[in-house]
CSV table of C-alpha atoms and ligand atoms in Angstrom, one decimal:
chain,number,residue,atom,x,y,z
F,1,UNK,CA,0.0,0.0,0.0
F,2,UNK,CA,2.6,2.5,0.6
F,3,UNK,CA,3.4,2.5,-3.2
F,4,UNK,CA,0.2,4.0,-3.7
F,5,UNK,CA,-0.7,7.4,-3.5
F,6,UNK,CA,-4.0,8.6,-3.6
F,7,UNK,CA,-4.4,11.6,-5.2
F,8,UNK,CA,-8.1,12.5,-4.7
F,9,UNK,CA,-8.4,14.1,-8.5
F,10,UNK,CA,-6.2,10.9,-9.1
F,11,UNK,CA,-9.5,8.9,-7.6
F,12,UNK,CA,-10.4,6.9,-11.5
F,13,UNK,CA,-7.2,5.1,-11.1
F,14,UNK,CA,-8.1,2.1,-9.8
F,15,UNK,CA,-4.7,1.2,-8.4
F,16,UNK,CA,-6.2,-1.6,-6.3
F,17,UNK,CA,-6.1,-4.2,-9.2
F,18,UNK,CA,-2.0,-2.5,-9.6
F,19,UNK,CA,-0.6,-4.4,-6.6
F,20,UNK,CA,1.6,-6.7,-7.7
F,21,UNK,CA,2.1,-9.1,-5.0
F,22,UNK,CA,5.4,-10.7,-5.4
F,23,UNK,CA,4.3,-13.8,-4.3
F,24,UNK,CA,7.4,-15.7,-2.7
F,25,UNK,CA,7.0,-19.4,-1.9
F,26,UNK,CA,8.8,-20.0,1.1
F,27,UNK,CA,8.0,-23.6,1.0
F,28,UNK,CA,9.6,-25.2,4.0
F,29,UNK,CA,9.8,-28.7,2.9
F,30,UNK,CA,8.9,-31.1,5.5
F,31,UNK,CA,11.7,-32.6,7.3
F,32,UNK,CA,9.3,-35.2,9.6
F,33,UNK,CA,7.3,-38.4,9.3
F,34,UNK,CA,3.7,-37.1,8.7
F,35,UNK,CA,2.8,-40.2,10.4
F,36,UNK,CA,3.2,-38.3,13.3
F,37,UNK,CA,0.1,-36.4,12.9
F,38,UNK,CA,-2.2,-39.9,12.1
F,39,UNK,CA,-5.1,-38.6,13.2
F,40,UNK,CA,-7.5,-40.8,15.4
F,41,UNK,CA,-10.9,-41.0,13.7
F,42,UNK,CA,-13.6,-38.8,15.5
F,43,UNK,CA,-11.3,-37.3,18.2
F,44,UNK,CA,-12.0,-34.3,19.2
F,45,UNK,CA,-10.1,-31.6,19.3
F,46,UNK,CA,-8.6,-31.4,23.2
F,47,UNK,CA,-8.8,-28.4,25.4
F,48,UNK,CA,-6.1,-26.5,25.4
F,49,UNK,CA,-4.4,-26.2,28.4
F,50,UNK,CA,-1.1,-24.2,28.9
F,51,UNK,CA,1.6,-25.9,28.6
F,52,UNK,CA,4.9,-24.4,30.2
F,53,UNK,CA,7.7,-24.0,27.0
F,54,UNK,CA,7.6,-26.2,23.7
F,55,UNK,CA,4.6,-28.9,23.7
F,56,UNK,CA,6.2,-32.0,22.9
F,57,UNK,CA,4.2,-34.6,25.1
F,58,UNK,CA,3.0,-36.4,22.5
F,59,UNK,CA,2.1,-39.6,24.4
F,60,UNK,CA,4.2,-42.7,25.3
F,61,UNK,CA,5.0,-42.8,21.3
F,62,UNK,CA,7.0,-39.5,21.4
F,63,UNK,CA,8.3,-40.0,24.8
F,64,UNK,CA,9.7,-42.8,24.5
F,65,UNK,CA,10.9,-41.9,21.2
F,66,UNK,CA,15.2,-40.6,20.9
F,67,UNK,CA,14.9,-37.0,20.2
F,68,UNK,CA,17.6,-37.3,17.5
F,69,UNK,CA,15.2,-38.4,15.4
F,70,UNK,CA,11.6,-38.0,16.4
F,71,UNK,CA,10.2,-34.8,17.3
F,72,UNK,CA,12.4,-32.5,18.9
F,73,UNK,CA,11.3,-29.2,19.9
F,74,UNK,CA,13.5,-27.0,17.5
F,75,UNK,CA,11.1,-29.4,14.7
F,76,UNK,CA,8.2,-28.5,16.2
F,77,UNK,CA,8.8,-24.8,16.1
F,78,UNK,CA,8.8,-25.3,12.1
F,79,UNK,CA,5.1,-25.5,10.4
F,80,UNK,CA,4.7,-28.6,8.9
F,81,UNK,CA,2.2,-28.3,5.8
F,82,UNK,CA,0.6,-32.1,4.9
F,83,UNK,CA,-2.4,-33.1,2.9
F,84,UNK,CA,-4.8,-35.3,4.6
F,85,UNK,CA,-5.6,-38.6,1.8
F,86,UNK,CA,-7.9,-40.8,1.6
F,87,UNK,CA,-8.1,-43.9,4.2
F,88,UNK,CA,-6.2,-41.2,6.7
F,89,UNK,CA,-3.1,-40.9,5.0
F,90,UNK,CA,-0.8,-38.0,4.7
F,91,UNK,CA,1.5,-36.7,2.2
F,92,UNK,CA,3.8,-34.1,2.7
F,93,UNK,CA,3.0,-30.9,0.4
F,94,UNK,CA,5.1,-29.5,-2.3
F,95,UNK,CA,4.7,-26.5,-3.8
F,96,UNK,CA,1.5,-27.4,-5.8
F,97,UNK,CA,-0.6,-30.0,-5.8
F,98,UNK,CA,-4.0,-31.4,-7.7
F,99,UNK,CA,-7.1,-32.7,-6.1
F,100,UNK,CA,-9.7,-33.9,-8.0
F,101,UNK,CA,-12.6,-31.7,-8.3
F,102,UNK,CA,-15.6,-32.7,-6.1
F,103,UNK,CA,-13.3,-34.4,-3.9
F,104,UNK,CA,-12.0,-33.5,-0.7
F,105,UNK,CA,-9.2,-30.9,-0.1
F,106,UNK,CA,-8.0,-31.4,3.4
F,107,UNK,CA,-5.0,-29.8,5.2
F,108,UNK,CA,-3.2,-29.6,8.4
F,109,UNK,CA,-0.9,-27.3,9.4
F,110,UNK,CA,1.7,-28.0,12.5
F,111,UNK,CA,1.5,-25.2,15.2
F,112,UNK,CA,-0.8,-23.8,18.0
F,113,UNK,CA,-2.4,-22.2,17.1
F,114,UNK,CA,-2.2,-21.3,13.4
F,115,UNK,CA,-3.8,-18.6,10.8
F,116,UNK,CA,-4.9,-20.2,7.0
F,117,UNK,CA,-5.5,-17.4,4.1
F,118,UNK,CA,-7.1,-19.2,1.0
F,119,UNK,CA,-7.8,-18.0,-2.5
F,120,UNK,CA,-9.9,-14.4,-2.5
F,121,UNK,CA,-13.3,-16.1,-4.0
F,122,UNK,CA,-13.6,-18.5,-1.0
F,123,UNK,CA,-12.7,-16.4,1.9
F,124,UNK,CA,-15.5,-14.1,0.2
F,125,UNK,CA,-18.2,-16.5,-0.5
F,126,UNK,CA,-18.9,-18.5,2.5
F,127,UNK,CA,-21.4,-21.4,1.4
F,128,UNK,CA,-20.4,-23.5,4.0
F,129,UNK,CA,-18.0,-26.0,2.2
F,130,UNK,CA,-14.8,-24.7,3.7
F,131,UNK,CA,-13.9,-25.3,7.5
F,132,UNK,CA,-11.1,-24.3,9.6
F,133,UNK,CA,-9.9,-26.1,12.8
F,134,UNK,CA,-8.1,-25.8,15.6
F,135,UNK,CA,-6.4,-28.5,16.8
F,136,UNK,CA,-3.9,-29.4,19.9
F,137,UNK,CA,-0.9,-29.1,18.0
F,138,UNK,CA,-1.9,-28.0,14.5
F,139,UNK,CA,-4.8,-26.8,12.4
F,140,UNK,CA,-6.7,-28.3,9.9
F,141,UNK,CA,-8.4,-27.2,6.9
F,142,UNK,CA,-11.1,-29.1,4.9
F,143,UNK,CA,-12.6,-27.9,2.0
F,144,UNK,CA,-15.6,-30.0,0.4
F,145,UNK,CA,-17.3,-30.8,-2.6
F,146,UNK,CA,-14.5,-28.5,-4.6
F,147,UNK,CA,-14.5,-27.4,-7.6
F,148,UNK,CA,-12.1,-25.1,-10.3
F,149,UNK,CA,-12.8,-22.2,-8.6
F,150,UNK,CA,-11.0,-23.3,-5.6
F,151,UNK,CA,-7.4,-23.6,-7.5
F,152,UNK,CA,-5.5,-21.1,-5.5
F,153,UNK,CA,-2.8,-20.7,-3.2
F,154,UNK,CA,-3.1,-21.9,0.5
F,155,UNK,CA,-1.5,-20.5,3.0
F,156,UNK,CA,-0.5,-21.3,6.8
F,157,UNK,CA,0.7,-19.1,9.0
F,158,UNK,CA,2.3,-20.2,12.2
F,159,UNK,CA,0.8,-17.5,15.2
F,160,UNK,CA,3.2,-15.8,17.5
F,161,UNK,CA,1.0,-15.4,21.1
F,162,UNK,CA,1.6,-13.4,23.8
F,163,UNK,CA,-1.1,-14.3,26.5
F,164,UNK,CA,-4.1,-13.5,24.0
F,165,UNK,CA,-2.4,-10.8,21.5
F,166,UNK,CA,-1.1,-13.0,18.6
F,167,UNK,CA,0.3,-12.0,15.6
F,168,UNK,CA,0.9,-14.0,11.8
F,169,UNK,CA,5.0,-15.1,11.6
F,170,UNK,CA,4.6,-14.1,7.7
F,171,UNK,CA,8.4,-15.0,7.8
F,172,UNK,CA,7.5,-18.7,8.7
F,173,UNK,CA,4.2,-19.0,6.0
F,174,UNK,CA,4.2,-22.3,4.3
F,175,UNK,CA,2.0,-22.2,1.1
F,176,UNK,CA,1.0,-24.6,-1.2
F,177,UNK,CA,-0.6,-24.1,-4.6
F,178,UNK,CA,-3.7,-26.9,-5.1
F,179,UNK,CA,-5.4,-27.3,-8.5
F,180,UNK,CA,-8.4,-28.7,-9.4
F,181,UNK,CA,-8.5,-29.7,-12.2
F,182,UNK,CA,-11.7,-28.9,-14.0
F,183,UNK,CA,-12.7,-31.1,-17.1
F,184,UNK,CA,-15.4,-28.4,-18.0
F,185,UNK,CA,-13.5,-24.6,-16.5
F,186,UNK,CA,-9.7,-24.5,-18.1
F,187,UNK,CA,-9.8,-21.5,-16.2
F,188,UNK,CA,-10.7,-20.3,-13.2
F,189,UNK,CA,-14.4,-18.8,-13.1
F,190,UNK,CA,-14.0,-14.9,-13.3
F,191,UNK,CA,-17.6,-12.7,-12.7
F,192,UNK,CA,-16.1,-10.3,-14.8
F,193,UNK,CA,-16.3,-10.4,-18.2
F,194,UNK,CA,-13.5,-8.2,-18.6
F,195,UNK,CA,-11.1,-6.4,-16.6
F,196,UNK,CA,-9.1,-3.4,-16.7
F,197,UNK,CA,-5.2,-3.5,-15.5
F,198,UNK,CA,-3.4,-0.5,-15.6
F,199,UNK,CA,0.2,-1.0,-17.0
F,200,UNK,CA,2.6,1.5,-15.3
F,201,UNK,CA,6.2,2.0,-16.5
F,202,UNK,CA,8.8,-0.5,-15.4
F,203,UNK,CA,6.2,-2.2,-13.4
F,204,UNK,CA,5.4,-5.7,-13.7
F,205,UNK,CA,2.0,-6.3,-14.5
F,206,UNK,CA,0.1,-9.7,-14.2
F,207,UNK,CA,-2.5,-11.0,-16.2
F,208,UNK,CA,-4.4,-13.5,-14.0
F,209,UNK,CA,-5.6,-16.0,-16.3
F,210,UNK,CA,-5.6,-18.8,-13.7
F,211,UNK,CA,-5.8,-22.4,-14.7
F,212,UNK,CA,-7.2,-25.5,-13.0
F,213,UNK,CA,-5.3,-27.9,-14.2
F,214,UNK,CA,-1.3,-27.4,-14.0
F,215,UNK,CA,-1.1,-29.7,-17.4
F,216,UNK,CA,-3.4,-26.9,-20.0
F,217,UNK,CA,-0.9,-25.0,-22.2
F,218,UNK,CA,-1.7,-21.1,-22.3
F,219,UNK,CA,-1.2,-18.7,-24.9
F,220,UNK,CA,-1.5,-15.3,-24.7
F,221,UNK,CA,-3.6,-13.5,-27.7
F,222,UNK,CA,-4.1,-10.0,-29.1
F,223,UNK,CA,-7.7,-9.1,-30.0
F,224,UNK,CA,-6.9,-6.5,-32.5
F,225,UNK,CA,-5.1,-7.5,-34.7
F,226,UNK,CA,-5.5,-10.7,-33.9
F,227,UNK,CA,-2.5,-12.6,-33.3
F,228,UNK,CA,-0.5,-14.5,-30.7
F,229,UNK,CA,1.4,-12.5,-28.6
F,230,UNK,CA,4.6,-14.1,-28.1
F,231,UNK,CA,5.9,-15.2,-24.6
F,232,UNK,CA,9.5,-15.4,-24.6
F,233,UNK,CA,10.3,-16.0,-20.5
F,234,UNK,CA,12.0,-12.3,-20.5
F,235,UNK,CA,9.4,-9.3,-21.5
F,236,UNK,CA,6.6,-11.7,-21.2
F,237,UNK,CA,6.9,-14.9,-19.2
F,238,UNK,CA,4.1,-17.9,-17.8
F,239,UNK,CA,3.3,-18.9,-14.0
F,240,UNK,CA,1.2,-21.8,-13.9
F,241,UNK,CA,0.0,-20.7,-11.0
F,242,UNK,CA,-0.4,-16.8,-11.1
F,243,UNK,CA,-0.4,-15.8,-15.2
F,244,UNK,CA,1.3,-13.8,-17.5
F,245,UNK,CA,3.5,-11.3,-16.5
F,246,UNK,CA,4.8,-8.4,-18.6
F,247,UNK,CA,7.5,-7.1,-16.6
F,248,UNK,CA,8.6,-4.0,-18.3
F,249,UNK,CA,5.3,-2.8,-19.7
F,250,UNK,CA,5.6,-0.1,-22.6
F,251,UNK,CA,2.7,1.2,-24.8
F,252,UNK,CA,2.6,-0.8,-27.2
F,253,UNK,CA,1.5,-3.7,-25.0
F,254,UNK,CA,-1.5,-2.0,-24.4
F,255,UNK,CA,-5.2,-3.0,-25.7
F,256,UNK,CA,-7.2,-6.3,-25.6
F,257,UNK,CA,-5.5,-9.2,-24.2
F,258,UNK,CA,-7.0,-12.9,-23.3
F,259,UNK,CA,-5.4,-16.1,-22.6
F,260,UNK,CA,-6.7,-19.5,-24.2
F,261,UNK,CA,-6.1,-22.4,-22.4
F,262,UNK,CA,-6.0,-25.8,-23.8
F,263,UNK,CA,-5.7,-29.4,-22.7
F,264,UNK,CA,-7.0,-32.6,-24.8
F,265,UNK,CA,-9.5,-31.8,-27.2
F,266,UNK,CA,-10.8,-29.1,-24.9
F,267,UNK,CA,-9.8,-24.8,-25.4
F,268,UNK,CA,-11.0,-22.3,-23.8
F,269,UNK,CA,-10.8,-18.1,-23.7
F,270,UNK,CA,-10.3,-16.8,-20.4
F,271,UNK,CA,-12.0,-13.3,-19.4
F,272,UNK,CA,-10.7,-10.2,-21.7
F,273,UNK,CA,-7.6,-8.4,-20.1
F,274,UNK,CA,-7.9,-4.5,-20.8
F,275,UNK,CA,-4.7,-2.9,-20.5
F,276,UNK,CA,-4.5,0.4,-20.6
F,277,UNK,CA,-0.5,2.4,-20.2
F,278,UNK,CA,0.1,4.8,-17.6
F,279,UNK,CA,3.5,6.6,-17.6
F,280,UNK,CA,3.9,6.0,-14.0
F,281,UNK,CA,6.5,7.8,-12.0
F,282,UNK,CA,9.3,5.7,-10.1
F,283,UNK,CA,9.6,7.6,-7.0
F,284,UNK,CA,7.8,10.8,-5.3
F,285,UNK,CA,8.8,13.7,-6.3
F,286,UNK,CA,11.9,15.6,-4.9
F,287,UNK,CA,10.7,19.1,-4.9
F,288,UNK,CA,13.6,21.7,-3.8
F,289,UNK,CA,12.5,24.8,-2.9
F,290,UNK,CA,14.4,28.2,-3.0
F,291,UNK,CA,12.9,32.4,-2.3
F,292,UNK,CA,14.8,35.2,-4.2
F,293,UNK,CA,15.6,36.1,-0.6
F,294,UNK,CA,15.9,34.8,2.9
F,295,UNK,CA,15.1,38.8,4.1
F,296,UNK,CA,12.4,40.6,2.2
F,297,UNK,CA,12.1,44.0,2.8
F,298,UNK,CA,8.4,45.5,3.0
F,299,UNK,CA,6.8,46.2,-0.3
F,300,UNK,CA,9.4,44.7,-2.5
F,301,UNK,CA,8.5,41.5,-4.3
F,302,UNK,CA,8.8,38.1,-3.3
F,303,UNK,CA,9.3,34.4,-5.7
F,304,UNK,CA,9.5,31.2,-4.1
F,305,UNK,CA,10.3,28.8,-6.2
F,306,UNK,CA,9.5,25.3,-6.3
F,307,UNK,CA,11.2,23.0,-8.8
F,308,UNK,CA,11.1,19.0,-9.3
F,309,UNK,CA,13.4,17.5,-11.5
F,310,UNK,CA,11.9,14.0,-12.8
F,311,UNK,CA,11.0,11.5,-15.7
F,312,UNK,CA,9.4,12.6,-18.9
F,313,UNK,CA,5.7,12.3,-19.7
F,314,UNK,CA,4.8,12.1,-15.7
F,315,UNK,CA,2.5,14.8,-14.4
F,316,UNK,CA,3.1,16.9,-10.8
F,317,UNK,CA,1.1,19.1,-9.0
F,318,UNK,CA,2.3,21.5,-6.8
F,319,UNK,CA,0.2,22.5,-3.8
F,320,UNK,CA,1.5,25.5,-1.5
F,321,UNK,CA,1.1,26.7,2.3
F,322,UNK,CA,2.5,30.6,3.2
F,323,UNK,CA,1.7,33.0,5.7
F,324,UNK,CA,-0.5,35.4,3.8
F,325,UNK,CA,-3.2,32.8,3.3
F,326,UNK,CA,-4.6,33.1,6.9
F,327,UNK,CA,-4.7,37.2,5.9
F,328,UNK,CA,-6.5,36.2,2.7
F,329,UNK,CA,-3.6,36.5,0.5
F,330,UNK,CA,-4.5,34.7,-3.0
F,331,UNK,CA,-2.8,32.4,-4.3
F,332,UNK,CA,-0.6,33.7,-7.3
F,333,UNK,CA,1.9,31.3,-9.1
F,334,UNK,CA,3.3,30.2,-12.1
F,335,UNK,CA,3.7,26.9,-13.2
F,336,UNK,CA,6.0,25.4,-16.4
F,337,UNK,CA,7.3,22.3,-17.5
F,338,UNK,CA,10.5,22.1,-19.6
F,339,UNK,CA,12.9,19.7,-20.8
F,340,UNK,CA,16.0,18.5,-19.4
F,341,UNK,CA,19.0,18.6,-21.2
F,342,UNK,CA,21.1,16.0,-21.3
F,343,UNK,CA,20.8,12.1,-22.2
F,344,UNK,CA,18.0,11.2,-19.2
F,345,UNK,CA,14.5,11.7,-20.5
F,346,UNK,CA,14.1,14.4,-17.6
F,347,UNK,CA,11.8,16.9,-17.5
F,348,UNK,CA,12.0,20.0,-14.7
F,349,UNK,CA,8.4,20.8,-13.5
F,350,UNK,CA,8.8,24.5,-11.5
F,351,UNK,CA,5.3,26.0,-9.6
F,352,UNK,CA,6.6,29.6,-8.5
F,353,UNK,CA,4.6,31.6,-5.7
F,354,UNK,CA,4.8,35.2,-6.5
F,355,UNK,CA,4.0,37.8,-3.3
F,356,UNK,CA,3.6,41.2,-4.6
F,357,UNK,CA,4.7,44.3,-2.2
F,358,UNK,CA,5.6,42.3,0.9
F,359,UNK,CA,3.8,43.1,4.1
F,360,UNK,CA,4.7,41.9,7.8
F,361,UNK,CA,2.1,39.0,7.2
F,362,UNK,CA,4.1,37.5,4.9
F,363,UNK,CA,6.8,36.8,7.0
F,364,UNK,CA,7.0,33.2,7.9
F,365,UNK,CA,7.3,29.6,6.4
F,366,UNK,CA,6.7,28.8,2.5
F,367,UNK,CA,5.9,25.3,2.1
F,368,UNK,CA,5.6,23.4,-1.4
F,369,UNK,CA,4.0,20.1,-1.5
F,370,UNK,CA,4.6,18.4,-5.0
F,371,UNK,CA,2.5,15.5,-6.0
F,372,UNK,CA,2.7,12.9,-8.2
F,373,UNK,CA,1.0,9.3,-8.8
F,374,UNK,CA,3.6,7.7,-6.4
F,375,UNK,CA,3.4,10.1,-3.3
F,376,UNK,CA,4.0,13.7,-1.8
F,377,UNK,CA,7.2,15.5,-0.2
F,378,UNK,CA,7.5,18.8,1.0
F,379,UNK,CA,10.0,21.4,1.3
F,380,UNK,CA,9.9,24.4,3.4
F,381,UNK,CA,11.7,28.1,3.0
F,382,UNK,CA,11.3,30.7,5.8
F,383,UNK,CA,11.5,34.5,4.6
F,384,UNK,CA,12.1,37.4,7.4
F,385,UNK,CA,10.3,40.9,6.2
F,386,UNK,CA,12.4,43.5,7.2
F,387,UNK,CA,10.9,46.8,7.8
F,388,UNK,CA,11.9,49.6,5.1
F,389,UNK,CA,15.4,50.8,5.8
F,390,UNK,CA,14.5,54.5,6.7
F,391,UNK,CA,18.4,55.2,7.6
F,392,UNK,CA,20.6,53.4,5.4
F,393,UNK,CA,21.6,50.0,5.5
F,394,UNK,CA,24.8,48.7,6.8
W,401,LIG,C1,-21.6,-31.6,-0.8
W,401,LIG,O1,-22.3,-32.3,-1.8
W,401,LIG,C2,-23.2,-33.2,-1.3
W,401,LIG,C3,-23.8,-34.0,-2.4
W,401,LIG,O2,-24.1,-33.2,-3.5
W,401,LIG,C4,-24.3,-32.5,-0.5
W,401,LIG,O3,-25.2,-33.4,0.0
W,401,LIG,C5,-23.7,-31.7,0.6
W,401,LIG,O4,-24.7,-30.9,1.3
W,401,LIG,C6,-22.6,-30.8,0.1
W,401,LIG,N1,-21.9,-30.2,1.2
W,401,LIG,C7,-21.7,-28.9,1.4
W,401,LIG,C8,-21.1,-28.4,2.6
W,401,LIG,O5,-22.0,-28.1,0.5
């Protein structure tokens, strides 16, 4: 969120579908026996009751068991991410995996207690088929009667408690990608029959044409004219599991975009990708501000000058603060935008604040604010009005 600045006048920029989460698997492969965590059919969970330091009374088994190789407690501390099978056995999770639609998706998740985040679709529509559970020692997750639409990414995140104030250990998330492979949906269901993505200079920008099944081939495809765009793994490159992904977006990657999936005999469009170019600035803007002088005397003239120096093409807006705007002083200033010489494609954007025939009032603090799609700085400049030399100066 920081990256985004919102600009009130900037409002019809949706920058919300702009956030490029760089989604880092931290897959912490499983270093224990999953048999460990054979559940016994129909417990229930037990109470929780404190337990002084690292919970490793696991009953005789575990006791009795040399701490070389079962259970220690520097294991425990790790999540453990396994998929629940049929006939109660457990697989360790990889990064993805594929569960059959309609079936069963069930997952446990070593830790006490521990958060889950599943795909956006589900944690909004709650019809009842997905559950969450707090065990003893880890959580579970069960989602029923799937179907495509639940192909996303699941995610368990270990809980960091003091007394009741817990927090998510984001550093210790481990995530696993499930498909479900649809033989009807190549991709996952959108309810929009388009959507519009904003392509912003130097920005990677993601075109989420999800599949269900990790074994459909994608291509990417121009509207008009129609053609193939091609994906060579450097400008334009293919996740499985998130999409496209122009990383250096330039015009002429803008317009109408889908993906078409296809597996056996079966292809299929995915929803219409709009993408419209914005030259979008790297950074805030770096205003620096400077007044013709430091010590006005009264009823001379007064600039204050406030210059940026950025990229080409990207718009600022320069809002000001002075002293004579409580006295009802109005605002007077120039604005200009001129190029840069020199090999960068700079351009210098200057708002200048003009203050005819200083009076007293306008003694005080000058403060720019420039603007631009990434954020706001401000500068500050404090002029002294010096009363009219009647003797003469030394
Ligand atoms: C799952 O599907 C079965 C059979 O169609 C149905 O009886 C059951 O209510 C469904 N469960 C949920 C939680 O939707």
């Amino acid at each position: 969120m920081p990256l985004v600045n919102l600009l009130g006048s900037k409002g019809k920029l949706v920058l919300g579908t702009l956030l490029i989460c760089a989604v880092i698997l931290e897959l912490a492969y499983c270093q224990k026996d999953a048999q460990e965590q054979r559940p016994t059919p129909g417990t229930r969970p037990k109470p929780s009751k404190p337990k002084p330091g690292k919970t490793t009374n696991k009953g005789p088994r575990a006791v009795t068991a040399k701490p070389k190789i079962k259970a220690t407690p520097a294991a425990q501390a790790q999540p453990l991410l396994t998929q629940v099978l049929n006939k109660g056995k457990f697989k360790k999770v990889g990064e993805a995996v594929s569960v059959q639609t309609g079936d069963t998706l069930e997952l446990r998740c070593r830790g006490k207690p521990v958060s889950w985040s599943v795909p956006t679709y589900l944690e909004e529509e709650d019809d009842g088929r997905l559950s969450i559970v707090q065990h003893e020692r880890y959580g579970a997750l069960t989602l029923v009667n799937t179907t495509g639409a639940d192909t996303g990414e699941y995610t368990c995140y270990p809980m960091y408690c003091e007394d009741t104030d817990c927090r998510k250990e984001y550093g210790k998330a481990v995530k696993v990608f499930v498909f479900f492979p649809d033989p009807q949906e190549l991709f996952v269901p959108s309810s929009d029959y388009y959507e519009v993505i904003q392509l912003r200079t130097n920005w990677p920008t993601v075109l989420p044409c999800q599949v269900t099944s990790p074994e459909a081939k994608v291509t990417l495809h121009r509207e008009y004219p129609p053609v193939e765009v091609a994906v060579d793994g450097t400008e334009i490159s293919f996740n499985v599991k998130k999409g496209f992904t122009i990383h250096r977006p330039r015009p002429y990657h803008a317009g109408a975009l889908y993906c078409v999936a296809s597996l056996g005999n079966l292809r299929q469009s995915s929803t219409k990708y709009m993408l419209i170019y914005v030259n979008y600035p790297m950074a805030p803007p770096a205003p620096v501000i400077q007044a013709s002088s430091t010590s006005v005397v009264v009823g001379e003239n007064l600039r204050v000058s406030c210059i940026v120096v950025g990229e080409q093409n990207v718009a600022v807006e320069f809002t000001w603060e002075y002293p004579g705007q409580q006295s009802g002083r109005p605002p007077y200033t120039q604005e200009s935008v001129s190029p840069v010489g020199g090999g960068a494609a700079q351009q210098q954007s200057q708002s200048v604040l003009l203050v005819d025939e200083v009076r007293d009032v306008d003694q005080g603090t000058y403060t720019c604010t420039a603007h631009n799609l990434q954020g706001a700085k401000s500068v500050s400049a404090t002029v002294k009005v010096v009363p009219k030399a009647k003797a003469k100066k030394p």
